[in-house]
GROMACS .gro file of C-alpha atoms in nm:
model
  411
    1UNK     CA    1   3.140   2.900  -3.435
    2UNK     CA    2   2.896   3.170  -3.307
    3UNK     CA    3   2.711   3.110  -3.623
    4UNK     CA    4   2.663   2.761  -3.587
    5UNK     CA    5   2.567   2.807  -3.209
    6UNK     CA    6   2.259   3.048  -3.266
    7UNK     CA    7   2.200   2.826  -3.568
    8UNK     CA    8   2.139   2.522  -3.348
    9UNK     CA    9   1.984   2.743  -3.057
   10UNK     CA   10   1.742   2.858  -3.302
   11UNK     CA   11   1.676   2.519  -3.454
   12UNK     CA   12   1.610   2.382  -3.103
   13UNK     CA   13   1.377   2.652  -3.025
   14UNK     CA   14   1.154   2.583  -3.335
   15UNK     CA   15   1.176   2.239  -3.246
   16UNK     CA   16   1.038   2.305  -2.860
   17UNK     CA   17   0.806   2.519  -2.997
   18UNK     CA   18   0.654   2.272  -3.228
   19UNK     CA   19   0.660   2.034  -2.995
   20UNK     CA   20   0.416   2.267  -2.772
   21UNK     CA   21   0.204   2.359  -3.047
   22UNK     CA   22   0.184   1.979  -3.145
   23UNK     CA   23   0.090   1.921  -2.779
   24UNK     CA   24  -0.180   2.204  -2.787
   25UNK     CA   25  -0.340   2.056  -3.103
   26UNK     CA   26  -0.312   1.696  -2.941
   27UNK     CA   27  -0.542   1.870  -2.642
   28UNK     CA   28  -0.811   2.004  -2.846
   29UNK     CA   29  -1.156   1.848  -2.929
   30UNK     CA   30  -1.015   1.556  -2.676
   31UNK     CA   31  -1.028   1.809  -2.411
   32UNK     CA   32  -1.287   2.036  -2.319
   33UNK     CA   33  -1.142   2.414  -2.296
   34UNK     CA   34  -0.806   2.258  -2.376
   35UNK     CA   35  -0.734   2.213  -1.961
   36UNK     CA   36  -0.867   1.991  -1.721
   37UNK     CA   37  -0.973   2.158  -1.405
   38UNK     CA   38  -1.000   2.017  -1.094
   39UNK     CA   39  -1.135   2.185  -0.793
   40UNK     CA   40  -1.138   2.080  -0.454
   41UNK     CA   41  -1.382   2.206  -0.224
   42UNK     CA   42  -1.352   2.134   0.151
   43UNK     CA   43  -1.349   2.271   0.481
   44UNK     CA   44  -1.086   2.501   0.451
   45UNK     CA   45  -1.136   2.727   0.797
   46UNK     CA   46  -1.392   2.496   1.013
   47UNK     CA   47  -1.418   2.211   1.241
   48UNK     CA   48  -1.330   1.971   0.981
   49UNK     CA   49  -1.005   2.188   0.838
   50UNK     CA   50  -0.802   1.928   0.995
   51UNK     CA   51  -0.945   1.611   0.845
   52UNK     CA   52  -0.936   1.765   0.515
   53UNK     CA   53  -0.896   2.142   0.418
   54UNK     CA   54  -0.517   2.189   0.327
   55UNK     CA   55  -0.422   1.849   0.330
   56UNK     CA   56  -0.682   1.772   0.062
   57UNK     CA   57  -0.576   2.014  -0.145
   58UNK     CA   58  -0.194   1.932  -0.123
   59UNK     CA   59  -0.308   1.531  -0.184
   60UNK     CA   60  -0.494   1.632  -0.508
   61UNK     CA   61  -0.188   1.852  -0.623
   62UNK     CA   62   0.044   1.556  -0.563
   63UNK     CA   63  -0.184   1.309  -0.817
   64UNK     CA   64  -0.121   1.588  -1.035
   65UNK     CA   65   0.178   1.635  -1.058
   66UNK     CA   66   0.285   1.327  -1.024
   67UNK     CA   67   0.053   1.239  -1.360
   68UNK     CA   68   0.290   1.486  -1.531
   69UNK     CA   69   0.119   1.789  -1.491
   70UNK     CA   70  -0.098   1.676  -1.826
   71UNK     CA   71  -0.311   1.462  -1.949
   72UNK     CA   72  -0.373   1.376  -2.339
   73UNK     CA   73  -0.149   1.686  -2.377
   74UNK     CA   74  -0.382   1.930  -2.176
   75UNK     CA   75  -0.253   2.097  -1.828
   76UNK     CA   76  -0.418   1.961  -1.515
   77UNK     CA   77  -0.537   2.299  -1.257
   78UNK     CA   78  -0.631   2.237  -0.919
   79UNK     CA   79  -0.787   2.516  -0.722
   80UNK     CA   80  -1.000   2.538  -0.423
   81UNK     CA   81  -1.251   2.673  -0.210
   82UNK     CA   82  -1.406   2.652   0.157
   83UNK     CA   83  -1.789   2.537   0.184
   84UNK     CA   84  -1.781   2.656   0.530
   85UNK     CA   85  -1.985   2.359   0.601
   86UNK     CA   86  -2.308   2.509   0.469
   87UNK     CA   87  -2.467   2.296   0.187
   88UNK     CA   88  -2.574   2.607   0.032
   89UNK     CA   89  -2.259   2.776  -0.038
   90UNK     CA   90  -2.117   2.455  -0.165
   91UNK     CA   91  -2.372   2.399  -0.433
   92UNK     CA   92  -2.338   2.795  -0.528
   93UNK     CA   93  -1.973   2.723  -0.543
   94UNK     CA   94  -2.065   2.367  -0.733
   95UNK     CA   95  -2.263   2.573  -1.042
   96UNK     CA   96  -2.013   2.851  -1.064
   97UNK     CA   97  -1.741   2.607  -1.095
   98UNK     CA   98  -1.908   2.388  -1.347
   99UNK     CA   99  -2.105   2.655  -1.531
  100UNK     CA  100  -1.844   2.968  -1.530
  101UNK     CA  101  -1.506   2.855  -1.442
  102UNK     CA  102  -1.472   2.535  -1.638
  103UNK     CA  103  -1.398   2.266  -1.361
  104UNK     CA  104  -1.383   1.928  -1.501
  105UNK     CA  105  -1.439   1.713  -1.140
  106UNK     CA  106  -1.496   1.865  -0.780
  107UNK     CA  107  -1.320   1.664  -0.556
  108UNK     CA  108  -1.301   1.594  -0.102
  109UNK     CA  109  -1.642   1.760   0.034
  110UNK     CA  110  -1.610   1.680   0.341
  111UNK     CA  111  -1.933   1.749   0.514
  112UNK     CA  112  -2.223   1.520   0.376
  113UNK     CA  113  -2.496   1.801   0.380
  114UNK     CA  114  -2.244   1.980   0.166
  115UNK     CA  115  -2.154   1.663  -0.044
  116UNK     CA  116  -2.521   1.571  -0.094
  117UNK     CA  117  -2.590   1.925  -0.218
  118UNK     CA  118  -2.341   1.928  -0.518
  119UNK     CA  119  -2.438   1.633  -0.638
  120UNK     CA  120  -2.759   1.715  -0.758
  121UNK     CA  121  -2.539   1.997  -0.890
  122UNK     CA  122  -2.356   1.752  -1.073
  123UNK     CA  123  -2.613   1.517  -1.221
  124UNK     CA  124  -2.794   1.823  -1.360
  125UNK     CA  125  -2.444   1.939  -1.463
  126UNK     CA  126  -2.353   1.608  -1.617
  127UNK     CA  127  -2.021   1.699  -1.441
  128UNK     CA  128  -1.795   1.476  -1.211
  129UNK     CA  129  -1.795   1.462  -0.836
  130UNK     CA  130  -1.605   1.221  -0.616
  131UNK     CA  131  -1.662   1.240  -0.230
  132UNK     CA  132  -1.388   1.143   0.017
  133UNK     CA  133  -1.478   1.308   0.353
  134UNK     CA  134  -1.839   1.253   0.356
  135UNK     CA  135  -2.037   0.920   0.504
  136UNK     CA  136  -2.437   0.975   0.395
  137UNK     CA  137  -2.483   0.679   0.178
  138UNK     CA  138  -2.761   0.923   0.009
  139UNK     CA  139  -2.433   0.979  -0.258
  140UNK     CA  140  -2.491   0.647  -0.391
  141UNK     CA  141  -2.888   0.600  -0.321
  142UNK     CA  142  -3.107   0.863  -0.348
  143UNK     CA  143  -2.883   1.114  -0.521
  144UNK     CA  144  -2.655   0.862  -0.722
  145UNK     CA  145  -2.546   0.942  -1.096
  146UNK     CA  146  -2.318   0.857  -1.375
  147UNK     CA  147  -2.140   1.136  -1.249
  148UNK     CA  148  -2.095   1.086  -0.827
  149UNK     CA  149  -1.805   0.831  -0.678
  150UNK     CA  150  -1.812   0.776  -0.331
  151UNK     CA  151  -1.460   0.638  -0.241
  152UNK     CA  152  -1.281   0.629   0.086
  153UNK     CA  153  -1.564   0.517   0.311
  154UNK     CA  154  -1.941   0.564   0.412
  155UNK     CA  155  -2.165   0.555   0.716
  156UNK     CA  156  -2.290   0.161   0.631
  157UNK     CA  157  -1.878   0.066   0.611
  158UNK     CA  158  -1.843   0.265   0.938
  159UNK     CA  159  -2.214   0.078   1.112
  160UNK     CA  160  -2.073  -0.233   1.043
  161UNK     CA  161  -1.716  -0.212   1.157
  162UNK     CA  162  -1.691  -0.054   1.463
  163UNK     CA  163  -2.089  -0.105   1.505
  164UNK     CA  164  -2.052  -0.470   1.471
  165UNK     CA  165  -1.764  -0.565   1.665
  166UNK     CA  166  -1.888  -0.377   1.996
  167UNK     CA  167  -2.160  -0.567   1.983
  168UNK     CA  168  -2.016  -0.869   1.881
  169UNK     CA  169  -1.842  -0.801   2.201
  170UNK     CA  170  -2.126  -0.797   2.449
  171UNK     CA  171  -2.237  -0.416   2.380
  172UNK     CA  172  -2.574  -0.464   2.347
  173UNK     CA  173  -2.709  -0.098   2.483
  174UNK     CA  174  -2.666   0.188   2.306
  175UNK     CA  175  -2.698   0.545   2.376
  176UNK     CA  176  -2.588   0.796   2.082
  177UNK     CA  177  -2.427   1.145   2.153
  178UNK     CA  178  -2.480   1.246   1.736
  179UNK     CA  179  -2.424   1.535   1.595
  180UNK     CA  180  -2.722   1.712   1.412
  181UNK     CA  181  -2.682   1.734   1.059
  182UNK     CA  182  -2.690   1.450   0.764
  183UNK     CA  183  -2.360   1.309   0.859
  184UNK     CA  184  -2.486   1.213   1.201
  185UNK     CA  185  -2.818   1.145   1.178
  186UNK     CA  186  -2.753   0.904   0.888
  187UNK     CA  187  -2.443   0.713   1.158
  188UNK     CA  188  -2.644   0.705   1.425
  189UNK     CA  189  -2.963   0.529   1.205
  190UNK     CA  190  -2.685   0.303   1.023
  191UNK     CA  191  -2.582   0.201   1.361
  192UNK     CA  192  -2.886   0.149   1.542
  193UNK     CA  193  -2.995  -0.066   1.238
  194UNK     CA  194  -2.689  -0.303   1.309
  195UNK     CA  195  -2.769  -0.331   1.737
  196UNK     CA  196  -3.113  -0.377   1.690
  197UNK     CA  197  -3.049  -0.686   1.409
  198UNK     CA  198  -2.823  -0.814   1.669
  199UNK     CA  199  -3.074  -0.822   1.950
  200UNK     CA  200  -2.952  -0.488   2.114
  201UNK     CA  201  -3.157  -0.207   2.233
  202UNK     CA  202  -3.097   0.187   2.147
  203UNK     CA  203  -3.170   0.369   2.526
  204UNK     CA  204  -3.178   0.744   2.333
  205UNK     CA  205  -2.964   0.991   2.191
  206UNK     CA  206  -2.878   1.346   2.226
  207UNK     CA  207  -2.831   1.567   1.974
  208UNK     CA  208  -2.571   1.803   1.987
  209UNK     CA  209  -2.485   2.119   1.692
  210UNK     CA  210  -2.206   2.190   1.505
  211UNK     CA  211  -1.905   2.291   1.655
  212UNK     CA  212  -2.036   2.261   1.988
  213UNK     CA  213  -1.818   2.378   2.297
  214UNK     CA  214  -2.034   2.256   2.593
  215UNK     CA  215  -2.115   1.902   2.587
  216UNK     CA  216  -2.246   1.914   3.022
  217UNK     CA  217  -2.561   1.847   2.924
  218UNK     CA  218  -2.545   1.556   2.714
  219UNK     CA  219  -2.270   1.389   2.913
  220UNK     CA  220  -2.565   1.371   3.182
  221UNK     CA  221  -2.813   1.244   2.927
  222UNK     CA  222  -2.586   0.953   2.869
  223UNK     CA  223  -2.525   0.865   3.227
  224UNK     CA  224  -2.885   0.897   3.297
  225UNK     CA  225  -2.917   0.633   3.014
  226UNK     CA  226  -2.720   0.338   3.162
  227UNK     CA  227  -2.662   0.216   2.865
  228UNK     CA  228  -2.347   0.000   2.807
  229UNK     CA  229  -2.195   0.177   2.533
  230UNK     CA  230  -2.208   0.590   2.449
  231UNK     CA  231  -2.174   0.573   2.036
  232UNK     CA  232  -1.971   0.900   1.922
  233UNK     CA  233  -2.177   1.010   1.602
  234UNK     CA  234  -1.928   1.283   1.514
  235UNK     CA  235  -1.581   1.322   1.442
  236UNK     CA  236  -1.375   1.609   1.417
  237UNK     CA  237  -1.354   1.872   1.696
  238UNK     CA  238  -1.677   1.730   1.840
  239UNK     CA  239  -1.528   1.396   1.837
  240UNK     CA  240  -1.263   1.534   1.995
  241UNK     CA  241  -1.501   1.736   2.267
  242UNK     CA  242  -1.728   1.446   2.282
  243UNK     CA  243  -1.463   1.181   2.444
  244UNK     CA  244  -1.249   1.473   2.645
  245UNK     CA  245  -1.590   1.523   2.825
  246UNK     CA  246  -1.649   1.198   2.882
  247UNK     CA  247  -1.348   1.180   3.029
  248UNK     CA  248  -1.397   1.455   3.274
  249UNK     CA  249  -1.758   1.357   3.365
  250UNK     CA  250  -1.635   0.961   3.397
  251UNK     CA  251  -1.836   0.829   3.182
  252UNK     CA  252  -1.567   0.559   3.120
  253UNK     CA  253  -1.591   0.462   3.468
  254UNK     CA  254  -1.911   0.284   3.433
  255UNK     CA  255  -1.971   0.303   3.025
  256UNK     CA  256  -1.782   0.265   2.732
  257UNK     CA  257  -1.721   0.486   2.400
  258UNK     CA  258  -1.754   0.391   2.073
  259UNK     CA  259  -1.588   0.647   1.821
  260UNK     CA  260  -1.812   0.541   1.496
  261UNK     CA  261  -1.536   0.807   1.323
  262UNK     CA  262  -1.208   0.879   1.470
  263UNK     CA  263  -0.973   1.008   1.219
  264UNK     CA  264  -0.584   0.961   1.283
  265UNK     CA  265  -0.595   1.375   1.398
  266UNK     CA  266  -0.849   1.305   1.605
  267UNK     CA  267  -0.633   1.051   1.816
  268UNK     CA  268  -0.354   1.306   1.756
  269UNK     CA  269  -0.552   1.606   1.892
  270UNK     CA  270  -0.701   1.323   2.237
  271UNK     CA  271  -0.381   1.150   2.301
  272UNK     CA  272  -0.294   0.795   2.331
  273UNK     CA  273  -0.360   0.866   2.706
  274UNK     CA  274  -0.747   0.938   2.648
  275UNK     CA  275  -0.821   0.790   2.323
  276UNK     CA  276  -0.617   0.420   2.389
  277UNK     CA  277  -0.817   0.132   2.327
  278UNK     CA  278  -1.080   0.317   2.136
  279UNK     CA  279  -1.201   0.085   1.840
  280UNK     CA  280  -1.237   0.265   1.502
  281UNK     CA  281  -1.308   0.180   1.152
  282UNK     CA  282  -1.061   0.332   0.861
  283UNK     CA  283  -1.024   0.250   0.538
  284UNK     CA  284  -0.631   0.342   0.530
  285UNK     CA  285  -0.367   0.443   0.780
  286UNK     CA  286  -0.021   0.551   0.664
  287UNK     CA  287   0.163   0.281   0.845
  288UNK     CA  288   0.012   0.017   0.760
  289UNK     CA  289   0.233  -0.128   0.419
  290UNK     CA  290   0.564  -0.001   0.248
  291UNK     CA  291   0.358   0.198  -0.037
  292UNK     CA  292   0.182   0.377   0.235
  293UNK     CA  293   0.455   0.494   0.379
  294UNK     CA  294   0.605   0.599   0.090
  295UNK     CA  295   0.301   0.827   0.012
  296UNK     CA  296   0.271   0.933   0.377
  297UNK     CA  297   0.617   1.043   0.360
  298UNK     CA  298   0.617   1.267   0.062
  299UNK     CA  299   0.264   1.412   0.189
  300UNK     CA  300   0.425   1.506   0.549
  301UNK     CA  301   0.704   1.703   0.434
  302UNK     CA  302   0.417   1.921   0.247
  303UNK     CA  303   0.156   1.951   0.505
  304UNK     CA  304   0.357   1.894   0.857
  305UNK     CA  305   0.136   1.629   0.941
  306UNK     CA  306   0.085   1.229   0.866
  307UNK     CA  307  -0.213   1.181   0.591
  308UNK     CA  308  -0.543   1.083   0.710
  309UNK     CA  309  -0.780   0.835   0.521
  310UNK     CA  310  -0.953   1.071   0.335
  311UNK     CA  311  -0.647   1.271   0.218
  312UNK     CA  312  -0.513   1.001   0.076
  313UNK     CA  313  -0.816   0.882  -0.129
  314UNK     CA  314  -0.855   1.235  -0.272
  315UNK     CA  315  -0.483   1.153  -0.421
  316UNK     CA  316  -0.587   0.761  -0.532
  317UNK     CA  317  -0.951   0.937  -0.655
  318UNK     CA  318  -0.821   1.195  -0.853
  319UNK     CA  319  -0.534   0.940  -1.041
  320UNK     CA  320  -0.811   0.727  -1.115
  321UNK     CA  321  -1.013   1.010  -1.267
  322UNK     CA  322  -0.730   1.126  -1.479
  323UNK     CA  323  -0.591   0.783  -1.579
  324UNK     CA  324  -1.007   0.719  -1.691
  325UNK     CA  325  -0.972   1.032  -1.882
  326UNK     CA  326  -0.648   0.899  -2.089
  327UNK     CA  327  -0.803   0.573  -2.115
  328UNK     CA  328  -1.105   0.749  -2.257
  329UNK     CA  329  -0.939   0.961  -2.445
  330UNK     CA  330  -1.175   1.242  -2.376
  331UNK     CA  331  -1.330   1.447  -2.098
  332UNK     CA  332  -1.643   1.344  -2.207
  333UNK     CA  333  -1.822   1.331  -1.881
  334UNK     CA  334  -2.015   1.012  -1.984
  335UNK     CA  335  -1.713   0.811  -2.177
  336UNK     CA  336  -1.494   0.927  -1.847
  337UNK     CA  337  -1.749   0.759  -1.633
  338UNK     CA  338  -1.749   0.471  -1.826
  339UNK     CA  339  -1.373   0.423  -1.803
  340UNK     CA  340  -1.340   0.500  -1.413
  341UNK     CA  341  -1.620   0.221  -1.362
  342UNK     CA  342  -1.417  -0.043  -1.581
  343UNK     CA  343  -1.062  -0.014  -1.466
  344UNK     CA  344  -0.918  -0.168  -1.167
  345UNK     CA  345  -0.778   0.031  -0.877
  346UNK     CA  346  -0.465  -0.134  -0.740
  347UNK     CA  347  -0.225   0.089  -0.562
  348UNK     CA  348  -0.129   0.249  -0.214
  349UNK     CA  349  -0.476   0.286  -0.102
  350UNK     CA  350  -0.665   0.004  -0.232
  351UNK     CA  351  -0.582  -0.299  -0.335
  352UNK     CA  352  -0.852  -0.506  -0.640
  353UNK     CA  353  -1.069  -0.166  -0.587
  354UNK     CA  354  -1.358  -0.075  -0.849
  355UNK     CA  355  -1.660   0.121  -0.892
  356UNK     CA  356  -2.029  -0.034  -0.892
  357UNK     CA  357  -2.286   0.108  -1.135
  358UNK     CA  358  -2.413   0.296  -0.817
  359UNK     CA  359  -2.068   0.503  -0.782
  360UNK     CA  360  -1.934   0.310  -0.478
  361UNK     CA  361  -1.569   0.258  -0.490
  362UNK     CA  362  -1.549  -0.104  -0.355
  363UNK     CA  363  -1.256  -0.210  -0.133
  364UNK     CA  364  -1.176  -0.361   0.227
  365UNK     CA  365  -1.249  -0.155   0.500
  366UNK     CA  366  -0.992  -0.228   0.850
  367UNK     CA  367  -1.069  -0.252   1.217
  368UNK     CA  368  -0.833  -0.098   1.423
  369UNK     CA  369  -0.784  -0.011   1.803
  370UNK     CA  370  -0.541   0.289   1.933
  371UNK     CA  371  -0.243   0.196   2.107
  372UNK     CA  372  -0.144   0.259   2.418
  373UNK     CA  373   0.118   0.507   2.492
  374UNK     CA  374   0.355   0.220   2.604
  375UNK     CA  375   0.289   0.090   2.265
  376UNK     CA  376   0.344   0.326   2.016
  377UNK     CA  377   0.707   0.372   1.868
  378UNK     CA  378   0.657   0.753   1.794
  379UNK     CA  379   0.506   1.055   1.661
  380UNK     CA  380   0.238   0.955   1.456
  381UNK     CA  381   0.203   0.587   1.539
  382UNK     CA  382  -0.114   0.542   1.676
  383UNK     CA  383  -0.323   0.238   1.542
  384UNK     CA  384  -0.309  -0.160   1.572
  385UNK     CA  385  -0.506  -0.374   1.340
  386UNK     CA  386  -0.764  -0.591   1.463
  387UNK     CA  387  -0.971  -0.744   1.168
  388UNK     CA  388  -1.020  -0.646   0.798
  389UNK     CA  389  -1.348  -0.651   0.633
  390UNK     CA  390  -1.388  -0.738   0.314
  391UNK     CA  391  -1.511  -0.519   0.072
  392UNK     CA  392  -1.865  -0.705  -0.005
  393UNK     CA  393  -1.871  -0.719   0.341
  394UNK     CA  394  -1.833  -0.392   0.436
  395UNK     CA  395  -2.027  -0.224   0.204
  396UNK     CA  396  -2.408  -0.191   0.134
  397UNK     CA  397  -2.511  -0.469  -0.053
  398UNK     CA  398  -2.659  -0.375  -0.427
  399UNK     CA  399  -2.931  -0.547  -0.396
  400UNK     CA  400  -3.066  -0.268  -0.108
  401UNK     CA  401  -2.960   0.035  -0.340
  402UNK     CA  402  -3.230   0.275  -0.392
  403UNK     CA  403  -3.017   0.401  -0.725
  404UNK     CA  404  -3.180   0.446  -1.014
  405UNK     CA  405  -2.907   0.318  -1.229
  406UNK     CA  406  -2.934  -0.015  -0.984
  407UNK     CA  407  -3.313  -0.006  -0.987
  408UNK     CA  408  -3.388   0.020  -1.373
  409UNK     CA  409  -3.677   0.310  -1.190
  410UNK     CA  410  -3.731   0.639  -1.388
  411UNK     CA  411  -3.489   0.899  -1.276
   0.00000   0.00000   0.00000
């Protein structure tokens, strides 16, 4: 009987083991280095380490294992790195990953100085990028390639949301507190494009750094305005610092914020007490269906915390990616970015989503105002919707791209 058991433990043995080499073999000359590489690179230690840092990194690991943990019989890797928010050490990062280290698609880059740096990196590469926590719509204009995505949301989907419906609303004059790098120089111009069409008047704007602690000054620039409505071109911490100090100065006395983008830890980190009845434009929120609560769910017993919109497009992007890579049936950078742009996206995040030739993910964008403490049912539960905006609507329209793959122009 011992016989016949190592007999059969042997046998299945051989059999696992042929079943691995089988699956090697399947991998190569379908996949490049026989493993498809994913790397993440965020804000890992910074302002924006909130928004997307861990979190990201635990949303992209989720898509991947939930895949299987392989695709066309090749192991999916996710690693990760911090761009400290400098667009320089993300494109160094960008080339060593794409020319050294073998990764397949970067994923998150938050920061759009950083997110318009790698991809130029990644059109010269001919490697994949797909941005979820940056707004510059330079991803899909001036910069655009075969290879770039821009997903969860941009600063024309953000202009025309929250933009749009204070003025809609009588807010007619603006005064910007931005903060000075792409990101908000490109809201605050996206904005002040969408006032002025709809007769209003931009007073000024103050422009504040990075990760700035003292916001005095431009809290007295903005009274000194008397404009209507003090437009938060920030988010993150200096969201955050932005509408605490407006609090304390009482600028909501007299004026009224407009948070152009408040993530879900941003109301977290304010409060419903501060941040209730603020108007922001999101292009997911974890309570807002069944299937996003199911996702939400899984994430928070991971990361301790409820996913935010751009955490959970990094898990929707990087399904799509791999699902275009099966439906491919290569890596092939160019036959990949044909399949992403011809398959439907239809699941927890969007719903009828796809990607233009200019790499913009097209799907509705929400209005949605924070609750009042009295309101909210718990931990977490922060946001009422107001309006949703329809994709075509809430998006650039093609016929303004500046891509070259829109255009027809020489590259």
């Amino acid at each position: 009987m011992r016989g016949l058991t190592g007999r059969l433990l042997a046998s299945c043995a051989l059999v696992l083991a042929g079943g691995a080499v089988a699956q090697a073999q399947d991998a190569q000359g379908r996949i490049s280095g026989d493993v498809v590489r994913i790397g993440v690179l965020t804000d890992m230690s910074g302002i924006y380490s909130d928004l997307a840092g861990e979190g990201a990194v635990e949303a992209v690991r989720m898509a991947a294992e939930d895949f299987g943990g392989t695709v066309l019989g090749a192991p999916i890797e996710v690693i990760f790195a911090d761009h400290l928010n400098q667009a320089d050490t993300a494109a160094a990062k960008a080339r060593e990953w794409f020319d050294v280290e073998g990764v397949d698609m970067i994923n998150d880059l938050s920061n759009s100085g950083a997110a318009l740096a790698v991809a130029a990196v990644a059109k010269d590469a001919r490697r994949h990028i797909i941005v979820n926590g940056a707004s510059n719509i330079g991803i899909t204009n001036d910069v655009c390639s075969p290879y770039a995505i821009h997903y969860a949301y941009d600063a024309y989907s953000l202009a025309h949301g929250t933009g749009e419906a204070v003025v809609e609303d009588g807010g007619l004059t603006w005064f910007f507190l931005t903060v000075d790098f792409a990101f908000g120089i490109g809201l605050e111009e996206q904005v002040t494009q969408v006032v002025e069409n709809a007769g209003g008047e931009v007073l000024g704007s103050a422009r504040h750094p990075l990760s700035a602690s003292d916001f005095s000054s431009y809290m007295l620039q903005a009274q000194a305005s008397g404009a209507e409505i003090i437009g938060i071109a920030s988010t993150g911490g200096d969201a955050v610092n932005a509408i605490n100090a407006a609090a304390e100065f009482g600028l909501t006395e007299n004026q009224t914020l407009a948070a152009l983008l408040l993530w879900l830890n941003d109301v977290h980190s304010i409060g419903l007490d501060a941040a209730q009845g603020l108007l922001l434009t999101n292009a997911w929120y974890w309570n807002m269906d069944e299937e996003a609560r199911a996702f939400a769910e899984r994430y928070y017993e991971r990361v301790g915390s409820m996913p935010n919109m751009s955490q959970a497009a990094n898990y929707s992007s990087t399904m799509h990616y791999l699902r275009a890579i099966e439906q491919a049936g290569t890596d092939d950078p160019d036959a990949v970015s044909e399949a992403m742009r011809s398959m439907p996206i239809n699941d927890f995040f969007a719903e009828n989503g796809y990607v233009r030739e200019d790499g913009r993910m097209m799907h509705d964008m929400y209005l949605w105002r924070v609750k009042s403490p009295e309101e909210s049912e718990g931990a977490w539960d922060y946001l009422e919707p107001v309006s949703t905006i329809a994709a075509e609507d809430a998006f650039r329209p093609l016929d303004q791209s500046t891509c070259y793959l829109v255009t027809g122009a020489a590259d």
